[in-house]
Every structure is written in structure tokens, then in C-alpha cells.
Amino acid sequence: MYLFKRSSDLKKHLDQVRKSNKSIGFVPTMGALHDGHLSLVQAGKKENDIVVCSIFVNPTQFNDPKDFEKYPITIEQDIKKLNDASTDILFLPSVEEMYPEGLAGNTHYEFGDLETILEGKFRPGHFQGVGRIVHKLLDIVQPHKLFMGQKDLQQCLIVRRLLELINSKVELVVCPTEREPSGLAMSSRNERLTPAARKKAAVIYQALEKLKHEFGNGLYFLESAREAFEELQREGFEPEYVDILVLENGHLHHISEPPGDHTVVAAVAAWIEGVRLIDNMVLQGRI
Ligand code: PAF
């Protein structure tokens, strides 16, 4: 595996790759890699000649500085995992490399209501930071395909919108959420849970499964979401939202009437032991 820290070196290398007509898959990450990330690398390898993975803990997407400070850094293990997964290239830039203009910046992306609901409501500015870094990484890597996990559903929709806004031809491939045996969605944040909380966190998955079941049975969805919220509270979580949403033309809106053929998703964010966990499930259709 090649490791590049400078974008100019990586670009030079990738220019050669493109000249030899090889396709490039790209997996952007913030490190603390788990099997969910590695499944993206695998998907990237299957669909492309080479796979580039980036590890960069992006300061501009953390609305809470404490979350940024606590973000796990496990670079030695990450390099080993990527090597074992036969990743071709790792891009490991510094903050100065990615933000020579400084962190303040004045870019703004018109994500519309996609960035004000769900995560956007609780993490103001987060998706502008995601847009800014993904745009920069895409300019450097210029991949054919970009691989992201469905666990960050709203992020996937934001990136899909970003690709439209910047007229990019890059294809976004949304890969299924990898889960622990208990059903808990894999996340770098799971490492910060005690074993007891990690076990209990499977309740989030169970709540989503229940919503899917009830939706399938035509039960009243807003009531189901409220019940799931209360169930999480009873289990010792501090939920921020349990929402059922309709995906229509790349936008998510709260369900208010029977959704017809549109894609319907349930999404959850909940705190336990000071750790914020998110998860979602498609109830109907596809992302
Ligand atoms: O999902 C992540 O790890 C990050 O939000 C991403 C896409 C790498 C941008 O920093």
C-alpha cells in the first residue's frame, strides 16, 4: 500500500493511474476503522482497479469541540487493517494540507432543507464541513466511484447533492450498514461505550426493526415513532430524534400522509454514556 501525505504527490501518482486507463474507487474516512469501513474498501475493490482510502479527522465538521477532541485516533491499527484489506493507496493529510486557507473559510453549499432536519438540526454547520472536505478530497483524488455507508444516510444524501452542485460525474455508491452481532450499527464511537452500554445499544436496532415491522403492517407511523422514542428513554438513552421520513427527489421530509411508492426511512439519534449514536433503516423502497 502506498501512503501519501501531500496532495500534490497523490495527484501525480493518480494521474499515472488514470493514464493507464485504470478506474479509481475512493473511500473517505476519519479513521478508527472498523469492519464497516473495510466493507467499503472491499466494495471499492470489487468495482474498480484500485482503491484509495483517506483518513482525515475533519475539524470543520465538528460542531462540538469536545467531540473533536475525543474522536479516537488509531492510526497504526488503521494502517494495518487497510494493508490487510489490500487497499492500494492511503491518503493521510494534515490539517494544513487540507486547509491552507485556514479553517474559517467562506464556502457555502446550497443543501437546502437537507441540512436543517435530523442531524442538521442537532449539529448546525456539520454538513457544510462535510461538503467542504468531501469537495476538496474529490478534487484531489478524482475517483470514478465514491463509496459511503448507509449508516450516515443523511451524509450520503448531502454528498449526492454536492455532486450535483459541483457538476461531478463521480458515482456515489451507498453500501449497506455493517452491524455487530447484536444488531448495533458499527461505528468508531462504539469504542467509547462500556461493555454494558454497548450491549444495551442494540435496543436502537430493535426499535428500528419494530418500526419496520409496524410500517409493514400499516400501523400508524407517527405513533410508532413516539413509542420508540419513549422506549429508548426507558432503556436509559437520551434520544434526540426518532423520525420516519419520506425520500423524494433527493430530499427528506417528515411523513405526513401515506407515502405511495416513495422510499421511506426511519432514523434515530440517541445518547448513552455521553456517546451519540445514530442509525437508520429503510422501511420501503431504496436509497
Ligand atoms: O463519514 C465520515 O467519516 C466523514 O464524515 C467523511 C465523509 C470522511 C468526511 O470527513
PDB file of C-alpha atoms and ligand atoms in Angstrom:
ATOM      1  CA  MET A   1       0.000   0.000   0.000  1.00  0.00           C
ATOM      2  CA  TYR A   2       1.295   3.450  -0.921  1.00  0.00           C
ATOM      3  CA  LEU A   3       0.942   6.159   1.709  1.00  0.00           C
ATOM      4  CA  PHE A   4       0.759   9.810   0.676  1.00  0.00           C
ATOM      5  CA  LYS A   5       0.649  12.796   2.991  1.00  0.00           C
ATOM      6  CA  ARG A   6       0.811  15.501   0.340  1.00  0.00           C
ATOM      7  CA  SER A   7      -1.985  16.048  -2.142  1.00  0.00           C
ATOM      8  CA  SER A   8       0.453  17.059  -4.910  1.00  0.00           C
ATOM      9  CA  ASP A   9       2.262  13.676  -4.636  1.00  0.00           C
ATOM     10  CA  LEU A  10      -1.016  11.761  -4.582  1.00  0.00           C
ATOM     11  CA  LYS A  11      -2.334  13.681  -7.599  1.00  0.00           C
ATOM     12  CA  LYS A  12       0.845  12.940  -9.573  1.00  0.00           C
ATOM     13  CA  HIS A  13       0.566   9.248  -8.769  1.00  0.00           C
ATOM     14  CA  LEU A  14      -3.139   9.097  -9.659  1.00  0.00           C
ATOM     15  CA  ASP A  15      -2.527  10.905 -12.966  1.00  0.00           C
ATOM     16  CA  GLN A  16      -0.363   7.939 -13.970  1.00  0.00           C
ATOM     17  CA  VAL A  17      -3.071   5.501 -12.821  1.00  0.00           C
ATOM     18  CA  ARG A  18      -5.650   7.289 -14.971  1.00  0.00           C
ATOM     19  CA  LYS A  19      -3.263   7.348 -17.953  1.00  0.00           C
ATOM     20  CA  SER A  20      -3.125   3.561 -17.816  1.00  0.00           C
ATOM     21  CA  ASN A  21      -6.949   3.541 -18.019  1.00  0.00           C
ATOM     22  CA  LYS A  22      -7.449   2.172 -14.537  1.00  0.00           C
ATOM     23  CA  SER A  23     -10.574   3.036 -12.590  1.00  0.00           C
ATOM     24  CA  ILE A  24     -10.288   4.561  -9.127  1.00  0.00           C
ATOM     25  CA  GLY A  25     -12.592   3.870  -6.190  1.00  0.00           C
ATOM     26  CA  PHE A  26     -12.448   6.207  -3.202  1.00  0.00           C
ATOM     27  CA  VAL A  27     -13.358   5.621   0.447  1.00  0.00           C
ATOM     28  CA  PRO A  28     -13.115   8.783   2.586  1.00  0.00           C
ATOM     29  CA  THR A  29     -12.889   8.135   6.343  1.00  0.00           C
ATOM     30  CA  MET A  30     -11.918   9.760   9.600  1.00  0.00           C
ATOM     31  CA  GLY A  31     -10.012   6.669  10.743  1.00  0.00           C
ATOM     32  CA  ALA A  32     -10.678   4.486  13.804  1.00  0.00           C
ATOM     33  CA  LEU A  33     -11.503   1.922  11.162  1.00  0.00           C
ATOM     34  CA  HIS A  34     -13.881  -0.977  11.757  1.00  0.00           C
ATOM     35  CA  ASP A  35     -15.428  -3.655   9.561  1.00  0.00           C
ATOM     36  CA  GLY A  36     -17.962  -1.135   8.220  1.00  0.00           C
ATOM     37  CA  HIS A  37     -15.122   0.883   6.655  1.00  0.00           C
ATOM     38  CA  LEU A  38     -13.420  -2.267   5.423  1.00  0.00           C
ATOM     39  CA  SER A  39     -16.633  -3.359   3.684  1.00  0.00           C
ATOM     40  CA  LEU A  40     -16.469  -0.057   1.758  1.00  0.00           C
ATOM     41  CA  VAL A  41     -12.878  -0.846   0.761  1.00  0.00           C
ATOM     42  CA  GLN A  42     -13.997  -4.306  -0.389  1.00  0.00           C
ATOM     43  CA  ALA A  43     -16.859  -2.832  -2.428  1.00  0.00           C
ATOM     44  CA  GLY A  44     -14.390  -0.325  -3.884  1.00  0.00           C
ATOM     45  CA  LYS A  45     -12.010  -3.109  -4.877  1.00  0.00           C
ATOM     46  CA  LYS A  46     -14.746  -5.143  -6.482  1.00  0.00           C
ATOM     47  CA  GLU A  47     -15.901  -2.266  -8.664  1.00  0.00           C
ATOM     48  CA  ASN A  48     -12.583  -0.582  -9.514  1.00  0.00           C
ATOM     49  CA  ASP A  49      -8.990  -1.324 -10.471  1.00  0.00           C
ATOM     50  CA  ILE A  50      -7.570   0.498  -7.475  1.00  0.00           C
ATOM     51  CA  VAL A  51      -8.917   1.806  -4.166  1.00  0.00           C
ATOM     52  CA  VAL A  52      -7.813   4.965  -2.413  1.00  0.00           C
ATOM     53  CA  CYS A  53      -8.770   5.434   1.227  1.00  0.00           C
ATOM     54  CA  SER A  54      -8.303   8.719   3.076  1.00  0.00           C
ATOM     55  CA  ILE A  55      -8.010   9.196   6.813  1.00  0.00           C
ATOM     56  CA  PHE A  56      -8.569  12.756   7.946  1.00  0.00           C
ATOM     57  CA  VAL A  57     -10.363  13.863  11.104  1.00  0.00           C
ATOM     58  CA  ASN A  58     -12.004  16.907   9.624  1.00  0.00           C
ATOM     59  CA  PRO A  59     -12.179  19.749  12.151  1.00  0.00           C
ATOM     60  CA  THR A  60     -14.741  21.796  10.220  1.00  0.00           C
ATOM     61  CA  GLN A  61     -17.496  19.193  10.575  1.00  0.00           C
ATOM     62  CA  PHE A  62     -17.405  19.060  14.387  1.00  0.00           C
ATOM     63  CA  ASN A  63     -19.901  21.497  15.821  1.00  0.00           C
ATOM     64  CA  ASP A  64     -18.903  20.287  19.304  1.00  0.00           C
ATOM     65  CA  PRO A  65     -15.173  20.835  20.037  1.00  0.00           C
ATOM     66  CA  LYS A  66     -15.310  18.168  22.790  1.00  0.00           C
ATOM     67  CA  ASP A  67     -16.450  15.579  20.240  1.00  0.00           C
ATOM     68  CA  PHE A  68     -13.496  16.553  18.038  1.00  0.00           C
ATOM     69  CA  GLU A  69     -11.024  16.208  20.925  1.00  0.00           C
ATOM     70  CA  LYS A  70     -12.454  12.828  21.899  1.00  0.00           C
ATOM     71  CA  TYR A  71     -12.505  11.440  18.372  1.00  0.00           C
ATOM     72  CA  PRO A  72     -10.491   8.170  18.521  1.00  0.00           C
ATOM     73  CA  ILE A  73      -7.151   8.144  16.683  1.00  0.00           C
ATOM     74  CA  THR A  74      -5.850   4.633  15.986  1.00  0.00           C
ATOM     75  CA  ILE A  75      -3.568   5.232  13.029  1.00  0.00           C
ATOM     76  CA  GLU A  76      -1.202   2.257  13.489  1.00  0.00           C
ATOM     77  CA  GLN A  77      -4.087  -0.235  13.629  1.00  0.00           C
ATOM     78  CA  ASP A  78      -5.827   1.561  10.745  1.00  0.00           C
ATOM     79  CA  ILE A  79      -2.778   1.206   8.502  1.00  0.00           C
ATOM     80  CA  LYS A  80      -2.545  -2.492   9.319  1.00  0.00           C
ATOM     81  CA  LYS A  81      -6.249  -3.052   8.617  1.00  0.00           C
ATOM     82  CA  LEU A  82      -6.066  -1.227   5.285  1.00  0.00           C
ATOM     83  CA  ASN A  83      -2.964  -3.178   4.314  1.00  0.00           C
ATOM     84  CA  ASP A  84      -4.655  -6.461   5.200  1.00  0.00           C
ATOM     85  CA  ALA A  85      -7.678  -5.403   3.115  1.00  0.00           C
ATOM     86  CA  SER A  86      -5.316  -4.849   0.123  1.00  0.00           C
ATOM     87  CA  THR A  87      -6.057  -1.133  -0.098  1.00  0.00           C
ATOM     88  CA  ASP A  88      -3.892   0.356  -2.834  1.00  0.00           C
ATOM     89  CA  ILE A  89      -3.379   3.860  -1.503  1.00  0.00           C
ATOM     90  CA  LEU A  90      -3.823   5.629   1.820  1.00  0.00           C
ATOM     91  CA  PHE A  91      -4.046   9.419   1.849  1.00  0.00           C
ATOM     92  CA  LEU A  92      -3.183  10.797   5.265  1.00  0.00           C
ATOM     93  CA  PRO A  93      -3.047  14.580   5.048  1.00  0.00           C
ATOM     94  CA  SER A  94      -2.518  17.143   7.816  1.00  0.00           C
ATOM     95  CA  VAL A  95      -4.963  19.933   8.648  1.00  0.00           C
ATOM     96  CA  GLU A  96      -2.582  22.446   6.997  1.00  0.00           C
ATOM     97  CA  GLU A  97      -2.503  20.318   3.850  1.00  0.00           C
ATOM     98  CA  MET A  98      -6.292  20.232   3.574  1.00  0.00           C
ATOM     99  CA  TYR A  99      -6.996  23.765   4.784  1.00  0.00           C
ATOM    100  CA  PRO A 100      -4.121  26.012   3.602  1.00  0.00           C
ATOM    101  CA  GLU A 101      -6.683  28.859   3.587  1.00  0.00           C
ATOM    102  CA  GLY A 102      -7.469  28.311   7.294  1.00  0.00           C
ATOM    103  CA  LEU A 103     -10.472  26.676   8.894  1.00  0.00           C
ATOM    104  CA  ALA A 104     -12.806  29.689   8.797  1.00  0.00           C
ATOM    105  CA  GLY A 105     -13.275  29.766   5.015  1.00  0.00           C
ATOM    106  CA  ASN A 106     -16.288  31.196   3.236  1.00  0.00           C
ATOM    107  CA  THR A 107     -17.581  28.332   1.117  1.00  0.00           C
ATOM    108  CA  HIS A 108     -21.297  27.686   1.309  1.00  0.00           C
ATOM    109  CA  TYR A 109     -23.252  24.894  -0.339  1.00  0.00           C
ATOM    110  CA  GLU A 110     -26.974  25.166  -1.036  1.00  0.00           C
ATOM    111  CA  PHE A 111     -28.072  21.955   0.628  1.00  0.00           C
ATOM    112  CA  GLY A 112     -31.472  23.446   1.453  1.00  0.00           C
ATOM    113  CA  ASP A 113     -33.645  21.630   3.969  1.00  0.00           C
ATOM    114  CA  LEU A 114     -31.414  18.540   3.738  1.00  0.00           C
ATOM    115  CA  GLU A 115     -29.064  20.192   6.208  1.00  0.00           C
ATOM    116  CA  THR A 116     -31.637  21.505   8.652  1.00  0.00           C
ATOM    117  CA  ILE A 117     -33.502  18.322   9.569  1.00  0.00           C
ATOM    118  CA  LEU A 118     -32.347  15.280  11.587  1.00  0.00           C
ATOM    119  CA  GLU A 119     -28.581  15.592  12.114  1.00  0.00           C
ATOM    120  CA  GLY A 120     -28.552  19.127  10.758  1.00  0.00           C
ATOM    121  CA  LYS A 121     -30.976  20.286  13.435  1.00  0.00           C
ATOM    122  CA  PHE A 122     -28.752  18.980  16.232  1.00  0.00           C
ATOM    123  CA  ARG A 123     -25.364  19.592  14.593  1.00  0.00           C
ATOM    124  CA  PRO A 124     -25.553  23.032  12.962  1.00  0.00           C
ATOM    125  CA  GLY A 125     -22.818  23.599  10.375  1.00  0.00           C
ATOM    126  CA  HIS A 126     -21.876  19.912  10.327  1.00  0.00           C
ATOM    127  CA  PHE A 127     -22.891  19.257   6.734  1.00  0.00           C
ATOM    128  CA  GLN A 128     -21.210  22.407   5.419  1.00  0.00           C
ATOM    129  CA  GLY A 129     -17.996  20.997   6.930  1.00  0.00           C
ATOM    130  CA  VAL A 130     -18.648  17.595   5.346  1.00  0.00           C
ATOM    131  CA  GLY A 131     -19.361  19.243   1.979  1.00  0.00           C
ATOM    132  CA  ARG A 132     -16.206  21.325   2.185  1.00  0.00           C
ATOM    133  CA  ILE A 133     -13.877  18.409   2.918  1.00  0.00           C
ATOM    134  CA  VAL A 134     -15.505  15.930   0.536  1.00  0.00           C
ATOM    135  CA  HIS A 135     -15.303  18.526  -2.260  1.00  0.00           C
ATOM    136  CA  LYS A 136     -11.587  19.040  -1.554  1.00  0.00           C
ATOM    137  CA  LEU A 137     -10.899  15.290  -1.395  1.00  0.00           C
ATOM    138  CA  LEU A 138     -12.772  14.685  -4.661  1.00  0.00           C
ATOM    139  CA  ASP A 139     -10.727  17.409  -6.371  1.00  0.00           C
ATOM    140  CA  ILE A 140      -7.543  15.675  -5.263  1.00  0.00           C
ATOM    141  CA  VAL A 141      -8.484  12.027  -5.860  1.00  0.00           C
ATOM    142  CA  GLN A 142     -10.815  12.492  -8.865  1.00  0.00           C
ATOM    143  CA  PRO A 143     -12.236   8.995  -8.436  1.00  0.00           C
ATOM    144  CA  HIS A 144     -14.664   7.221 -10.733  1.00  0.00           C
ATOM    145  CA  LYS A 145     -16.707   5.959  -7.811  1.00  0.00           C
ATOM    146  CA  LEU A 146     -17.136   7.122  -4.240  1.00  0.00           C
ATOM    147  CA  PHE A 147     -18.109   4.619  -1.525  1.00  0.00           C
ATOM    148  CA  MET A 148     -20.032   5.648   1.586  1.00  0.00           C
ATOM    149  CA  GLY A 149     -22.012   3.775   4.235  1.00  0.00           C
ATOM    150  CA  GLN A 150     -25.786   3.917   4.616  1.00  0.00           C
ATOM    151  CA  LYS A 151     -25.346   4.328   8.367  1.00  0.00           C
ATOM    152  CA  ASP A 152     -24.707   8.005   7.607  1.00  0.00           C
ATOM    153  CA  LEU A 153     -27.771   8.215   5.410  1.00  0.00           C
ATOM    154  CA  GLN A 154     -28.178  11.972   5.539  1.00  0.00           C
ATOM    155  CA  GLN A 155     -24.478  12.424   4.790  1.00  0.00           C
ATOM    156  CA  CYS A 156     -24.930  10.219   1.699  1.00  0.00           C
ATOM    157  CA  LEU A 157     -27.809  12.430   0.526  1.00  0.00           C
ATOM    158  CA  ILE A 158     -25.775  15.562   1.197  1.00  0.00           C
ATOM    159  CA  VAL A 159     -22.872  14.170  -0.841  1.00  0.00           C
ATOM    160  CA  ARG A 160     -25.251  13.172  -3.637  1.00  0.00           C
ATOM    161  CA  ARG A 161     -26.474  16.781  -3.657  1.00  0.00           C
ATOM    162  CA  LEU A 162     -22.871  18.065  -3.526  1.00  0.00           C
ATOM    163  CA  LEU A 163     -22.031  16.028  -6.629  1.00  0.00           C
ATOM    164  CA  GLU A 164     -24.963  17.713  -8.414  1.00  0.00           C
ATOM    165  CA  LEU A 165     -23.954  21.171  -7.207  1.00  0.00           C
ATOM    166  CA  ILE A 166     -20.380  20.799  -8.451  1.00  0.00           C
ATOM    167  CA  ASN A 167     -21.449  19.036 -11.677  1.00  0.00           C
ATOM    168  CA  SER A 168     -19.391  16.000 -10.808  1.00  0.00           C
ATOM    169  CA  LYS A 169     -19.557  12.769 -12.783  1.00  0.00           C
ATOM    170  CA  VAL A 170     -18.383  10.731  -9.795  1.00  0.00           C
ATOM    171  CA  GLU A 171     -20.786   7.895  -8.990  1.00  0.00           C
ATOM    172  CA  LEU A 172     -21.798   7.625  -5.343  1.00  0.00           C
ATOM    173  CA  VAL A 173     -22.200   4.022  -4.182  1.00  0.00           C
ATOM    174  CA  VAL A 174     -24.137   3.720  -0.913  1.00  0.00           C
ATOM    175  CA  CYS A 175     -23.160   0.475   0.843  1.00  0.00           C
ATOM    176  CA  PRO A 176     -25.286  -1.306   3.473  1.00  0.00           C
ATOM    177  CA  THR A 177     -24.703  -0.659   7.179  1.00  0.00           C
ATOM    178  CA  GLU A 178     -22.435  -3.242   8.801  1.00  0.00           C
ATOM    179  CA  ARG A 179     -23.716  -4.375  12.193  1.00  0.00           C
ATOM    180  CA  GLU A 180     -22.265  -6.012  15.282  1.00  0.00           C
ATOM    181  CA  PRO A 181     -23.778  -9.446  16.089  1.00  0.00           C
ATOM    182  CA  SER A 182     -26.237  -7.692  18.430  1.00  0.00           C
ATOM    183  CA  GLY A 183     -27.522  -5.545  15.561  1.00  0.00           C
ATOM    184  CA  LEU A 184     -25.760  -2.368  16.754  1.00  0.00           C
ATOM    185  CA  ALA A 185     -24.557  -0.390  13.724  1.00  0.00           C
ATOM    186  CA  MET A 186     -20.759  -0.380  13.543  1.00  0.00           C
ATOM    187  CA  SER A 187     -19.316   2.999  14.420  1.00  0.00           C
ATOM    188  CA  SER A 188     -15.978   4.358  15.615  1.00  0.00           C
ATOM    189  CA  ARG A 189     -17.941   5.832  18.519  1.00  0.00           C
ATOM    190  CA  ASN A 190     -18.912   2.339  19.805  1.00  0.00           C
ATOM    191  CA  GLU A 191     -15.342   2.066  21.152  1.00  0.00           C
ATOM    192  CA  ARG A 192     -16.175   4.733  23.730  1.00  0.00           C
ATOM    193  CA  LEU A 193     -19.020   2.676  25.264  1.00  0.00           C
ATOM    194  CA  THR A 194     -18.621   0.426  28.297  1.00  0.00           C
ATOM    195  CA  PRO A 195     -19.390  -3.249  27.504  1.00  0.00           C
ATOM    196  CA  ALA A 196     -22.759  -2.866  29.288  1.00  0.00           C
ATOM    197  CA  ALA A 197     -23.803   0.161  27.226  1.00  0.00           C
ATOM    198  CA  ARG A 198     -22.559  -1.449  24.033  1.00  0.00           C
ATOM    199  CA  LYS A 199     -24.797  -4.422  24.746  1.00  0.00           C
ATOM    200  CA  LYS A 200     -27.742  -2.189  25.582  1.00  0.00           C
ATOM    201  CA  ALA A 201     -27.237  -0.093  22.423  1.00  0.00           C
ATOM    202  CA  ALA A 202     -28.700  -2.989  20.411  1.00  0.00           C
ATOM    203  CA  VAL A 203     -32.045  -1.526  21.561  1.00  0.00           C
ATOM    204  CA  ILE A 204     -31.668   1.111  18.821  1.00  0.00           C
ATOM    205  CA  TYR A 205     -31.585  -1.592  16.161  1.00  0.00           C
ATOM    206  CA  GLN A 206     -34.505  -3.400  17.801  1.00  0.00           C
ATOM    207  CA  ALA A 207     -36.523  -0.153  17.778  1.00  0.00           C
ATOM    208  CA  LEU A 208     -35.836   0.267  14.052  1.00  0.00           C
ATOM    209  CA  GLU A 209     -36.801  -3.348  13.361  1.00  0.00           C
ATOM    210  CA  LYS A 210     -40.043  -2.798  15.252  1.00  0.00           C
ATOM    211  CA  LEU A 211     -40.786   0.343  13.238  1.00  0.00           C
ATOM    212  CA  LYS A 212     -40.200  -1.591  10.040  1.00  0.00           C
ATOM    213  CA  HIS A 213     -42.499  -4.346  11.186  1.00  0.00           C
ATOM    214  CA  GLU A 214     -45.233  -1.899  12.198  1.00  0.00           C
ATOM    215  CA  PHE A 215     -44.861   0.048   8.979  1.00  0.00           C
ATOM    216  CA  GLY A 216     -45.223  -3.216   7.032  1.00  0.00           C
ATOM    217  CA  ASN A 217     -48.430  -3.874   8.926  1.00  0.00           C
ATOM    218  CA  GLY A 218     -49.767  -0.432   8.009  1.00  0.00           C
ATOM    219  CA  LEU A 219     -49.735   0.772  11.604  1.00  0.00           C
ATOM    220  CA  TYR A 220     -49.896   4.472  12.316  1.00  0.00           C
ATOM    221  CA  PHE A 221     -46.287   5.617  11.874  1.00  0.00           C
ATOM    222  CA  LEU A 222     -46.118   8.804  13.993  1.00  0.00           C
ATOM    223  CA  GLU A 223     -47.461   6.937  16.986  1.00  0.00           C
ATOM    224  CA  SER A 224     -44.906   4.146  16.380  1.00  0.00           C
ATOM    225  CA  ALA A 225     -42.051   6.682  16.278  1.00  0.00           C
ATOM    226  CA  ARG A 226     -43.218   8.292  19.529  1.00  0.00           C
ATOM    227  CA  GLU A 227     -43.397   4.893  21.199  1.00  0.00           C
ATOM    228  CA  ALA A 228     -39.873   4.029  20.003  1.00  0.00           C
ATOM    229  CA  PHE A 229     -38.623   7.362  21.436  1.00  0.00           C
ATOM    230  CA  GLU A 230     -40.188   6.558  24.818  1.00  0.00           C
ATOM    231  CA  GLU A 231     -38.843   3.007  24.753  1.00  0.00           C
ATOM    232  CA  LEU A 232     -35.319   4.355  24.263  1.00  0.00           C
ATOM    233  CA  GLN A 233     -35.842   6.725  27.200  1.00  0.00           C
ATOM    234  CA  ARG A 234     -36.999   3.843  29.390  1.00  0.00           C
ATOM    235  CA  GLU A 235     -33.836   1.940  28.444  1.00  0.00           C
ATOM    236  CA  GLY A 236     -31.678   4.810  29.719  1.00  0.00           C
ATOM    237  CA  PHE A 237     -30.952   6.593  26.420  1.00  0.00           C
ATOM    238  CA  GLU A 238     -31.408  10.281  25.783  1.00  0.00           C
ATOM    239  CA  PRO A 239     -32.899  10.182  22.295  1.00  0.00           C
ATOM    240  CA  GLU A 240     -32.658  13.297  20.124  1.00  0.00           C
ATOM    241  CA  TYR A 241     -34.978  12.042  17.441  1.00  0.00           C
ATOM    242  CA  VAL A 242     -36.820   9.017  16.185  1.00  0.00           C
ATOM    243  CA  ASP A 243     -38.250  10.077  12.843  1.00  0.00           C
ATOM    244  CA  ILE A 244     -39.931   8.478   9.899  1.00  0.00           C
ATOM    245  CA  LEU A 245     -39.193  10.281   6.675  1.00  0.00           C
ATOM    246  CA  VAL A 246     -40.003  10.142   3.010  1.00  0.00           C
ATOM    247  CA  LEU A 247     -37.244  10.484   0.429  1.00  0.00           C
ATOM    248  CA  GLU A 248     -38.473  12.408  -2.564  1.00  0.00           C
ATOM    249  CA  ASN A 249     -36.237  13.874  -5.294  1.00  0.00           C
ATOM    250  CA  GLY A 250     -33.161  13.678  -3.074  1.00  0.00           C
ATOM    251  CA  HIS A 251     -34.929  15.451  -0.181  1.00  0.00           C
ATOM    252  CA  LEU A 252     -36.146  14.065   3.103  1.00  0.00           C
ATOM    253  CA  HIS A 253     -39.362  15.237   4.672  1.00  0.00           C
ATOM    254  CA  HIS A 254     -41.349  14.065   7.648  1.00  0.00           C
ATOM    255  CA  ILE A 255     -44.084  11.661   6.760  1.00  0.00           C
ATOM    256  CA  SER A 256     -47.484  13.281   6.954  1.00  0.00           C
ATOM    257  CA  GLU A 257     -49.586  11.229   4.582  1.00  0.00           C
ATOM    258  CA  PRO A 258     -49.387   7.748   3.048  1.00  0.00           C
ATOM    259  CA  PRO A 259     -46.094   7.784   1.098  1.00  0.00           C
ATOM    260  CA  GLY A 260     -47.234   5.951  -2.042  1.00  0.00           C
ATOM    261  CA  ASP A 261     -44.223   4.411  -3.787  1.00  0.00           C
ATOM    262  CA  HIS A 262     -41.640   6.789  -2.321  1.00  0.00           C
ATOM    263  CA  THR A 263     -38.734   5.496  -0.276  1.00  0.00           C
ATOM    264  CA  VAL A 264     -39.449   5.651   3.458  1.00  0.00           C
ATOM    265  CA  VAL A 265     -36.761   5.565   6.147  1.00  0.00           C
ATOM    266  CA  ALA A 266     -36.700   5.556   9.941  1.00  0.00           C
ATOM    267  CA  ALA A 267     -33.805   7.392  11.583  1.00  0.00           C
ATOM    268  CA  VAL A 268     -32.636   7.539  15.201  1.00  0.00           C
ATOM    269  CA  ALA A 269     -30.085   9.571  17.159  1.00  0.00           C
ATOM    270  CA  ALA A 270     -29.638   8.861  20.846  1.00  0.00           C
ATOM    271  CA  TRP A 271     -27.071   9.495  23.555  1.00  0.00           C
ATOM    272  CA  ILE A 272     -25.800   6.942  26.016  1.00  0.00           C
ATOM    273  CA  GLU A 273     -22.825   7.399  28.373  1.00  0.00           C
ATOM    274  CA  GLY A 274     -22.071  10.719  26.654  1.00  0.00           C
ATOM    275  CA  VAL A 275     -21.761   9.000  23.266  1.00  0.00           C
ATOM    276  CA  ARG A 276     -24.042   9.964  20.422  1.00  0.00           C
ATOM    277  CA  LEU A 277     -25.195   7.045  18.286  1.00  0.00           C
ATOM    278  CA  ILE A 278     -27.118   7.226  15.020  1.00  0.00           C
ATOM    279  CA  ASP A 279     -28.761   4.563  12.921  1.00  0.00           C
ATOM    280  CA  ASN A 280     -31.446   4.227  10.260  1.00  0.00           C
ATOM    281  CA  MET A 281     -33.410   1.644   8.347  1.00  0.00           C
ATOM    282  CA  VAL A 282     -35.181   1.678   5.024  1.00  0.00           C
ATOM    283  CA  LEU A 283     -38.840   0.807   5.625  1.00  0.00           C
ATOM    284  CA  GLN A 284     -39.825   0.859   1.960  1.00  0.00           C
ATOM    285  CA  GLY A 285     -38.045   1.333  -1.377  1.00  0.00           C
ATOM    286  CA  ARG A 286     -34.323   2.002  -1.740  1.00  0.00           C
ATOM    287  CA  ILE A 287     -31.831   4.793  -1.124  1.00  0.00           C
TER     288      ILE A 287
HETATM  289  O1  PAF B   1     -18.164   9.785   7.408  1.00  0.00           O
HETATM  290  C1  PAF B   1     -17.047  10.262   7.665  1.00  0.00           C
HETATM  291  O2  PAF B   1     -16.153   9.595   8.174  1.00  0.00           O
HETATM  292  C2  PAF B   1     -16.785  11.724   7.346  1.00  0.00           C
HETATM  293  O3  PAF B   1     -17.909  12.494   7.556  1.00  0.00           O
HETATM  294  C3  PAF B   1     -16.189  11.964   5.947  1.00  0.00           C
HETATM  295  C4  PAF B   1     -17.163  11.558   4.854  1.00  0.00           C
HETATM  296  C5  PAF B   1     -14.896  11.176   5.791  1.00  0.00           C
HETATM  297  C6  PAF B   1     -15.873  13.442   5.753  1.00  0.00           C
HETATM  298  O4  PAF B   1     -14.964  13.885   6.712  1.00  0.00           O
END
